[in-house]
């Protein structure tokens, strides 16, 4: 049976990281990944790509992840897309203390284990 | 009237003094007049005869020594006020009155003296020697209580040190946070890459082993960064009044998996009704987890870890117990104690001085970053608590944590 691939938008200023994400996720056969390394461009990318989930970095040189979050959440076309923060600003310990969320948004600390990432994606993927 | 000016004035006029029937009458100033003037001063004043016995004292002096005037007169000053300097009893020959009677014209020095009621005072003692009396030399001594002033000065100095430390930590903290972010991003790329390769079907056993080593190295680097952040973040402490025992148990719960893996026995002996202590619960849990992990890693399979809590009153002067302002605990203070003992191999004496040094470790690479005890000590210090680590005579290590009890000597 040909499964419909779920679409993931990976937003991070580091191309090597989004590239690795794409390779790892697409190899499972379950996802199609679009990379976006420019914060300022990611709203238009999301409008065009219609992802089922967005992996969002927080500290980026051109624009803050929190600001992008508010953009996604106020835009008609993107506001229902689940978002998972993928960030180097918190330690894993702090993340555990925050029960895996940052300001109500699910979050994972970098460096992240693939198994953990996959289970998180499956948990929050748009139904 | 300022006593020093007054005494100076007396000294200047000593040549002009004529001896009356009571002894002294400087230029018409009668002894009675002078006594009256001295009585109204706030400073404590006495004069003694050539044997150091008190001939006269004013009210502030009697109050200071907590004695009736009748008892004061005729007593030897050194017996009423045995002075100390730097925590040691001042020998008789260096006692200010004796210095004066031995020929010094003037003395001025800082001493400590413990009042009969127990309070330790800092005193500025100044005195002059006068031979205005037919019966021989007199010592004229004043005592100025500077305890409060010294206390304020010390508080100010401590506040300054804390401020400097805070500024330092802030810059180190900022730096560590910056480094953490910059290092974690490339680590994340590496981790993703290793995961990708590890999941490739064509990897041989040897390649998989190499990838496992790489993955472990990434985890280790991540742990070092976490340790660095722990080490530098000090401003975020949130103190709450807590019971120690639940904290001890919660931390034990966090390492139960490790305890189980080593088939260890845990013996707890937690005293009931311990007074509450002021702690940042998360940070203190981290301290206990660090210490438990050290114990677990030190013992052979099937070893034992003992955890004991109790309260006690400090009676002996020790490394962190004393009477000085700089001592964390004061003699007589009540404290809450936690002891963690293991049946491990103990710490080689040669390493004892270095166990708290950042990055000092004897553990295998994948187990230790060398930051555990450094962070632990730092957190303990921030709580104004103490940590002591020693080898037990019967083998193994004992860690002793002492905590201040709320309301005990600040």
XYZ file of C-alpha atoms in Angstrom:
537
model
C 0.000 0.000 0.000
C 1.364 3.390 -0.944
C 1.276 5.498 2.223
C 0.674 9.216 1.939
C 3.832 10.954 3.080
C 3.422 13.478 5.891
C 4.984 16.865 5.241
C 7.503 18.354 7.667
C 8.955 21.859 7.432
C 12.388 22.077 9.084
C 13.327 25.656 10.014
C 16.898 26.172 11.175
C 19.607 28.604 10.137
C 22.124 25.760 9.929
C 21.793 24.077 6.474
C 23.842 21.050 7.550
C 21.327 20.408 10.345
C 18.220 20.667 8.172
C 19.964 18.524 5.558
C 20.587 15.825 8.184
C 17.007 16.080 9.385
C 15.745 15.663 5.834
C 17.951 12.619 5.192
C 16.972 10.905 8.427
C 13.265 11.605 8.198
C 12.846 10.902 4.512
C 14.685 7.609 4.791
C 11.901 6.272 6.993
C 9.642 6.573 3.938
C 6.953 8.257 6.021
C 7.861 11.917 5.535
C 8.567 14.543 2.983
C 10.787 17.291 4.354
C 11.196 20.871 3.171
C 14.190 22.790 4.500
C 14.121 26.488 5.275
C 17.274 28.240 6.527
C 15.999 31.797 6.425
C 13.620 32.810 9.211
C 12.226 35.688 7.229
C 11.168 33.388 4.415
C 9.599 30.578 6.395
C 6.032 31.917 6.596
C 5.782 32.073 2.789
C 7.410 28.624 2.549
C 4.827 27.247 4.981
C 1.957 28.813 3.002
C 3.237 27.177 -0.174
C 4.290 23.784 1.329
C 1.316 23.175 3.696
C 3.288 21.115 6.216
C 1.664 18.743 8.721
C 4.212 19.805 11.329
C 6.916 22.466 11.673
C 10.246 21.834 13.435
C 11.332 25.290 14.556
C 14.697 26.545 15.767
C 14.629 29.407 18.303
C 17.879 31.332 18.047
C 18.463 32.343 14.455
C 20.472 35.275 13.129
C 17.710 36.962 11.171
C 14.603 36.359 13.290
C 13.648 34.804 16.645
C 11.771 31.501 16.761
C 9.227 32.924 19.224
C 8.359 35.652 16.741
C 7.971 33.100 13.960
C 5.702 31.090 16.238
C 3.401 34.063 16.715
C 3.435 34.643 12.941
C 2.438 31.034 12.264
C -0.251 31.136 14.925
C -1.876 34.317 13.618
C -1.783 33.456 9.935
C -4.993 31.949 8.542
C -3.210 29.305 6.472
C -0.702 28.163 9.079
C -2.327 28.601 12.478
C -3.539 25.003 12.795
C -0.125 23.491 11.985
C 1.476 21.823 15.009
C 4.883 23.246 15.914
C 7.761 21.593 17.800
C 10.693 23.698 19.001
C 14.085 22.176 18.355
C 16.528 24.296 20.308
C 20.058 24.518 21.693
C 19.099 27.151 24.253
C 17.911 24.687 26.878
C 19.625 21.708 28.434
C 17.873 18.348 28.439
C 17.546 18.670 32.196
C 15.759 22.021 31.922
C 13.540 20.521 29.274
C 12.563 17.644 31.579
C 11.779 20.174 34.269
C 9.561 22.043 31.815
C 7.838 18.745 30.983
C 9.064 18.912 27.397
C 7.446 22.214 26.549
C 8.426 25.818 26.131
C 5.689 28.396 26.629
C 3.116 25.713 25.909
C 4.854 24.522 22.761
C 6.394 21.038 22.692
C 10.175 21.330 22.641
C 13.248 19.151 22.196
C 16.801 19.994 23.205
C 19.628 19.702 20.687
C 21.460 17.437 20.152
C 18.435 15.240 19.745
C 18.272 11.492 19.389
C 16.450 10.322 16.235
C 14.185 7.914 18.142
C 13.076 10.693 20.458
C 12.509 13.047 17.539
C 10.415 10.489 15.651
C 8.211 9.713 18.641
C 7.696 13.426 19.239
C 6.773 14.033 15.588
C 4.290 11.133 15.625
C 2.749 12.438 18.841
C 2.049 15.948 17.579
C 1.573 15.406 13.831
C -1.569 17.019 12.424
C -4.299 14.406 12.491
C 33.683 65.673 75.011
C 36.134 63.550 73.008
C 38.142 61.320 75.326
C 41.333 61.426 73.309
C 41.322 65.214 73.318
C 40.568 65.131 76.988
C 43.447 62.801 77.754
C 45.743 64.747 75.455
C 44.746 67.852 77.281
C 45.527 66.192 80.597
C 48.914 65.052 79.315
C 49.815 68.509 78.119
C 48.878 69.933 81.434
C 50.619 67.248 83.410
C 53.634 69.498 83.929
C 51.380 72.172 85.289
C 49.637 69.882 87.717
C 50.066 70.443 91.351
C 49.508 67.714 93.804
C 46.725 68.407 96.239
C 45.600 66.378 99.199
C 43.529 63.953 97.047
C 46.340 63.521 94.573
C 45.644 65.505 91.432
C 44.401 68.969 90.772
C 45.360 70.184 87.315
C 45.225 73.953 87.284
C 42.292 74.238 89.565
C 40.390 71.285 88.047
C 39.547 69.189 91.073
C 39.563 65.408 90.911
C 35.870 65.421 91.725
C 35.179 67.746 88.799
C 37.135 65.492 86.519
C 35.376 62.355 87.733
C 32.081 64.088 87.083
C 33.140 64.950 83.556
C 34.367 61.422 82.855
C 31.206 59.894 84.260
C 29.107 61.700 81.701
C 31.091 60.311 78.776
C 29.615 57.376 76.898
C 32.920 55.590 76.658
C 33.945 53.168 79.366
C 36.806 54.539 81.410
C 38.929 53.263 84.292
C 42.139 54.127 85.940
C 44.281 51.724 87.808
C 47.089 51.904 90.332
C 50.591 50.633 89.658
C 49.465 47.040 90.241
C 46.703 47.270 87.658
C 43.956 47.398 90.291
C 41.018 49.615 89.455
C 40.950 52.849 91.413
C 38.028 54.432 89.680
C 35.549 53.530 86.926
C 32.628 55.298 85.309
C 29.098 53.882 84.930
C 29.528 52.792 81.285
C 32.500 50.669 82.364
C 30.538 48.989 85.171
C 27.761 48.243 82.664
C 30.243 46.920 80.145
C 31.747 44.411 82.576
C 28.302 43.697 84.036
C 29.507 44.206 87.619
C 28.484 46.378 90.542
C 30.657 49.423 91.136
C 31.759 48.101 94.533
C 32.950 44.851 92.970
C 34.796 46.722 90.231
C 36.820 48.904 92.574
C 39.958 47.143 93.733
C 39.638 44.339 91.149
C 42.498 43.802 88.773
C 41.480 45.006 85.294
C 43.109 41.979 83.656
C 40.928 39.665 85.777
C 37.741 41.567 84.971
C 38.527 41.841 81.291
C 40.861 39.156 79.978
C 41.345 40.375 76.399
C 41.910 38.337 73.268
C 43.616 39.110 70.019
C 43.009 37.074 66.834
C 41.105 34.526 68.883
C 43.964 33.918 71.345
C 44.166 35.019 74.963
C 46.390 38.049 75.336
C 49.441 37.234 77.492
C 49.713 39.249 80.710
C 52.871 41.134 79.657
C 51.089 42.443 76.535
C 47.973 43.535 78.416
C 47.484 47.281 77.808
C 47.630 48.230 81.483
C 50.829 46.257 81.954
C 52.370 47.859 78.871
C 51.576 51.258 80.348
C 52.883 50.409 83.791
C 56.026 48.972 82.187
C 56.797 52.360 80.697
C 54.761 52.776 77.472
C 53.276 56.259 77.525
C 50.363 55.509 75.261
C 48.646 52.442 73.796
C 45.884 52.047 71.263
C 44.905 48.653 69.889
C 41.970 46.472 68.875
C 41.049 43.460 71.011
C 38.191 41.047 71.538
C 36.605 40.343 74.841
C 33.854 37.905 75.773
C 31.354 39.411 78.192
C 30.345 37.366 81.246
C 26.981 36.925 79.506
C 28.758 35.337 76.544
C 28.644 38.001 73.829
C 31.908 38.527 72.001
C 32.826 42.194 71.656
C 35.350 43.993 69.504
C 36.933 46.750 71.570
C 39.187 49.622 70.734
C 41.296 50.076 73.835
C 43.306 53.235 74.327
C 45.236 54.239 77.388
C 47.817 56.590 78.746
C 50.238 56.262 81.586
C 50.228 59.028 84.180
C 52.387 59.536 87.218
C 50.225 62.245 88.674
C 49.722 60.485 91.946
C 52.053 60.380 94.890
C 51.499 56.634 95.174
C 53.188 55.933 91.803
C 52.191 55.298 88.175
C 48.581 55.122 87.060
C 47.103 53.678 83.921
C 44.191 55.539 82.438
C 42.251 53.341 80.009
C 39.186 53.754 77.835
C 37.190 51.058 76.016
C 35.284 51.795 72.870
C 32.847 49.097 71.731
C 33.238 48.807 67.946
C 31.422 45.463 67.560
C 28.570 46.952 65.547
C 30.901 49.033 63.448
C 33.073 46.010 62.635
C 29.994 43.965 61.899
C 28.763 46.612 59.468
C 32.196 46.837 57.860
C 32.326 43.073 57.435
C 28.841 42.999 55.980
C 29.823 45.717 53.563
C 32.959 43.832 52.574
C 30.988 40.632 52.110
C 28.391 42.445 50.024
C 31.187 43.872 47.863
C 32.718 40.417 47.406
C 29.344 38.975 46.512
C 28.810 41.742 44.007
C 32.185 41.119 42.395
C 31.447 37.392 42.331
C 28.012 38.036 40.841
C 29.479 40.209 38.096
C 32.120 37.560 37.409
C 29.543 34.792 37.344
C 27.339 36.839 35.104
C 30.075 37.198 32.526
C 31.115 33.544 32.881
C 27.439 32.542 32.781
C 26.817 34.588 29.655
C 29.921 33.156 28.063
C 28.989 29.584 28.983
C 25.465 30.029 27.625
C 26.860 31.425 24.393
C 29.381 28.619 24.041
C 26.715 26.048 24.880
C 24.518 27.260 22.039
C 27.344 27.418 19.537
C 28.628 23.936 20.432
C 25.269 22.230 20.678
C 24.324 23.112 17.113
C 27.274 21.322 15.496
C 26.759 18.476 18.006
C 23.165 18.204 16.799
C 24.410 17.863 13.213
C 26.876 15.164 14.284
C 24.208 13.292 16.223
C 21.867 13.345 13.228
C 24.682 12.166 10.962
C 25.642 9.318 13.272
C 21.994 8.275 13.570
C 21.729 8.269 9.781
C 24.812 6.118 9.305
C 23.874 3.764 12.137
C 20.558 3.067 10.442
C 22.193 2.271 7.116
C 21.706 -1.412 6.471
C 25.134 -1.951 4.896
C 27.180 -1.118 8.000
C 29.387 -3.960 9.217
C 29.807 -4.789 12.911
C 32.987 -2.756 13.079
C 31.359 0.294 11.522
C 28.502 0.018 14.007
C 31.056 -0.094 16.853
C 32.749 3.044 15.535
C 29.392 4.796 15.303
C 28.522 3.786 18.862
C 31.780 5.329 20.080
C 31.000 8.494 18.142
C 27.533 8.669 19.632
C 28.966 8.259 23.126
C 31.436 11.057 22.430
C 28.576 13.341 21.445
C 26.684 12.509 24.640
C 29.851 13.209 26.620
C 30.409 16.600 25.002
C 26.757 17.409 25.678
C 27.240 16.470 29.347
C 30.297 18.706 29.654
C 28.274 21.614 28.341
C 25.472 20.858 30.765
C 28.034 20.773 33.603
C 29.501 24.097 32.481
C 26.057 25.689 32.463
C 25.328 24.257 35.931
C 28.664 25.588 37.116
C 28.031 29.082 35.856
C 24.347 29.541 36.586
C 24.184 30.826 40.139
C 21.754 33.677 39.940
C 18.761 31.478 39.363
C 18.642 29.965 42.847
C 15.171 29.903 44.344
C 15.278 29.319 48.075
C 12.297 27.828 49.855
C 11.881 26.556 53.383
C 11.961 22.767 53.069
C 12.239 19.499 54.918
C 15.429 17.652 54.146
C 14.110 14.085 54.282
C 11.640 14.259 51.355
C 14.430 15.823 49.303
C 16.775 12.967 50.243
C 14.128 10.431 49.209
C 13.199 12.163 45.969
C 16.844 12.206 44.923
C 17.167 8.519 45.861
C 14.237 7.829 43.602
C 16.052 9.486 40.715
C 18.985 7.038 40.981
C 17.024 3.889 41.792
C 17.692 2.494 38.338
C 21.461 2.819 38.866
C 21.177 1.337 42.358
C 19.273 -1.587 40.941
C 21.808 -2.155 38.163
C 24.585 -2.481 40.763
C 22.371 -4.624 43.025
C 23.081 -2.217 45.859
C 21.533 -2.113 49.283
C 20.421 1.293 50.511
C 20.136 1.815 54.247
C 18.385 5.013 55.278
C 18.271 6.387 58.802
C 16.351 9.654 58.577
C 15.665 11.494 61.816
C 12.133 12.639 62.403
C 11.186 16.219 63.308
C 14.168 17.833 61.638
C 13.966 21.628 61.599
C 13.306 23.107 58.167
C 16.171 24.387 56.044
C 16.318 27.008 53.330
C 17.213 25.392 49.989
C 16.758 25.555 46.263
C 15.120 22.150 45.954
C 16.183 21.407 42.383
C 19.775 22.412 42.966
C 19.971 20.478 46.225
C 18.456 17.412 44.545
C 21.228 17.745 42.019
C 23.749 17.747 44.887
C 22.310 14.549 46.352
C 22.065 12.855 42.945
C 25.721 13.747 42.256
C 26.812 12.341 45.610
C 24.703 9.182 45.228
C 26.111 8.633 41.730
C 29.655 8.953 43.079
C 28.861 6.380 45.747
C 27.228 4.052 43.222
C 30.168 4.315 40.839
C 32.652 3.736 43.677
C 31.244 0.452 44.997
C 31.528 -3.029 43.553
C 28.379 -4.926 42.635
C 26.270 -5.639 45.712
C 27.732 -2.800 47.790
C 25.912 -0.684 50.332
C 25.076 3.015 50.528
C 23.959 4.496 53.819
C 22.061 7.773 54.026
C 21.541 9.341 57.392
C 20.015 12.644 58.511
C 19.996 14.150 61.977
C 20.227 17.442 63.825
C 22.909 18.450 66.256
C 24.290 21.407 68.138
C 27.849 22.305 67.215
C 30.110 22.205 70.263
C 33.598 21.959 68.832
C 35.570 24.364 66.690
C 36.275 22.763 63.319
C 37.050 23.493 59.668
C 33.822 25.402 59.157
C 32.840 25.934 62.793
C 34.211 28.733 64.921
C 33.547 32.045 66.561
C 34.765 34.346 63.844
C 32.506 36.200 61.442
C 34.063 34.314 58.553
C 33.150 30.889 59.959
C 30.082 29.458 58.216
C 28.797 27.976 61.472
C 29.147 29.305 64.992
C 29.919 27.231 68.047
C 26.610 26.563 69.761
C 24.617 26.731 66.532
C 22.054 24.037 65.717
C 22.471 22.415 62.286
C 20.837 19.753 60.138
C 23.268 17.119 58.901
C 23.088 14.610 56.038
C 25.646 11.827 55.734
C 26.154 9.601 52.714
C 28.445 6.625 53.148
C 29.532 3.970 50.704
C 31.413 0.698 50.894
C 33.581 1.541 47.908
C 37.322 1.761 47.455
C 37.738 5.183 49.012
C 39.671 8.161 47.632
C 43.482 7.941 47.355
C 44.938 10.479 49.823
C 46.962 12.055 47.000
C 43.723 13.020 45.242
C 41.953 14.436 48.300
C 43.058 18.026 47.638
C 41.818 17.938 44.084
C 38.412 16.285 44.300
C 36.551 19.611 44.035
C 38.668 20.925 41.142
C 36.711 21.407 37.912
C 37.542 18.733 35.335
C 39.445 16.577 37.832
C 38.194 13.016 37.494
C 39.431 9.467 37.927
C 36.352 7.935 36.367
C 36.325 6.320 32.921
C 35.704 8.909 30.181
C 32.112 7.937 29.559
C 31.246 8.229 33.259
C 32.786 11.466 34.407
C 33.220 15.015 33.218
C 35.067 16.085 36.369
C 32.397 18.671 37.060
C 30.145 16.747 39.461
C 31.848 17.660 42.720
C 32.846 21.116 41.482
C 29.192 21.886 40.809
C 28.171 20.193 44.065
C 30.579 22.286 46.122
C 29.447 25.433 44.399
C 25.773 24.769 45.049
C 26.556 23.927 48.683
C 28.517 27.161 49.071
C 25.654 29.158 47.604
C 23.450 27.699 50.341
C 25.935 28.795 53.046
C 26.103 25.110 53.898
C 29.202 22.925 54.102
C 30.427 19.706 52.521
C 33.143 17.473 53.887
C 34.425 14.322 52.205
C 36.607 11.833 54.050
C 37.748 8.248 53.872
C 36.312 6.105 56.642
C 38.833 4.124 58.695
C 36.936 0.935 57.878
C 37.014 1.732 54.133
C 34.702 3.629 51.805
C 33.849 7.315 51.783
C 31.708 9.461 54.036
C 30.250 12.720 52.733
C 28.870 15.084 55.356
C 26.595 17.966 54.425
C 25.698 20.546 57.085
C 22.842 22.984 56.683
C 21.901 26.101 58.563
C 18.623 25.978 60.444
C 16.304 28.907 59.787
C 16.515 31.352 62.660
C 19.808 30.022 64.067
C 22.484 32.756 64.111
C 21.292 34.197 60.813
